[in-house]
Coordinates of C-alpha atoms in Angstrom, one line a residue:
T1 CA 94.4 163.6 145.6
V2 CA 93.3 166.6 143.7
F3 CA 90.9 166.7 140.7
L4 CA 92.6 168.1 137.6
S5 CA 89.5 167.9 135.5
Q6 CA 86.0 166.5 135.6
S7 CA 83.2 165.9 133.3
W8 CA 79.8 164.9 134.8
K9 CA 76.4 164.3 133.4
F10 CA 73.4 164.6 135.7
T11 CA 71.0 161.9 134.4
A12 CA 68.2 162.2 136.9
P13 CA 67.2 164.4 139.9
V14 CA 67.9 163.5 143.5
Y15 CA 65.3 164.3 146.0
I16 CA 65.3 164.9 149.8
G17 CA 65.3 161.4 151.4
D18 CA 67.1 159.6 148.6
T19 CA 70.0 157.5 149.5
I20 CA 72.8 157.8 146.9
T21 CA 75.8 155.7 146.4
A22 CA 78.9 156.8 144.6
E23 CA 81.3 154.4 142.7
A24 CA 84.7 155.3 141.2
E25 CA 86.7 153.0 139.0
V26 CA 90.3 153.7 138.0
T27 CA 90.3 153.2 134.3
S28 CA 93.8 154.4 133.3
V29 CA 97.1 155.3 135.1
H30 CA 99.7 157.6 133.5
A31 CA 102.9 155.6 132.8
T32 CA 105.3 158.3 134.3
K33 CA 103.2 160.7 136.3
P34 CA 101.1 160.3 139.4
V35 CA 97.9 160.8 137.4
C36 CA 94.9 158.5 136.9
Q37 CA 91.5 158.6 135.2
L38 CA 88.4 157.6 137.1
M39 CA 85.0 156.7 135.8
I40 CA 82.3 157.9 138.2
K41 CA 78.8 156.6 138.7
V42 CA 76.2 157.7 141.3
T43 CA 73.0 155.8 141.9
R44 CA 70.0 156.2 144.2
Q45 CA 68.4 153.5 146.4
T46 CA 66.4 152.2 143.4
G47 CA 69.5 151.5 141.3
E48 CA 68.8 154.3 139.0
T49 CA 71.8 156.1 137.8
V50 CA 71.7 159.9 138.8
L51 CA 75.2 161.0 137.7
E52 CA 77.9 159.6 135.5
G53 CA 81.1 160.9 134.2
E54 CA 85.0 160.9 134.4
A55 CA 87.6 162.7 136.3
W56 CA 91.4 163.0 136.1
C57 CA 93.2 163.1 139.4
Y58 CA 96.7 163.9 140.6
T59 CA 97.8 161.7 143.6
F60 CA 100.6 163.9 145.1
G61 CA 103.6 161.8 144.2
R62 CA 102.1 158.5 145.5
R63 CA 102.6 155.7 143.1
V64 CA 99.6 154.3 141.5
D65 CA 100.1 150.8 140.5
R66 CA 98.5 149.2 137.5
V67 CA 96.4 146.3 138.6
P68 CA 95.1 143.7 136.1
N69 CA 91.2 143.5 135.7
P70 CA 89.9 140.3 137.3

């Protein structure tokens, strides 16, 4: 996977000793190209969001199936 573009907003500082967790959700899939959009969220151990944003990714010809939201 290659990032085609990304837009991130750093919402809080991260300090030495913090434990951070990154989550990415596929929010859209191109109908005819191996390209998808991700929403990104990074939180610290307290649950505070330290980064949020979006990215567009190219998946090197692998099919990205559309999966209905549960």
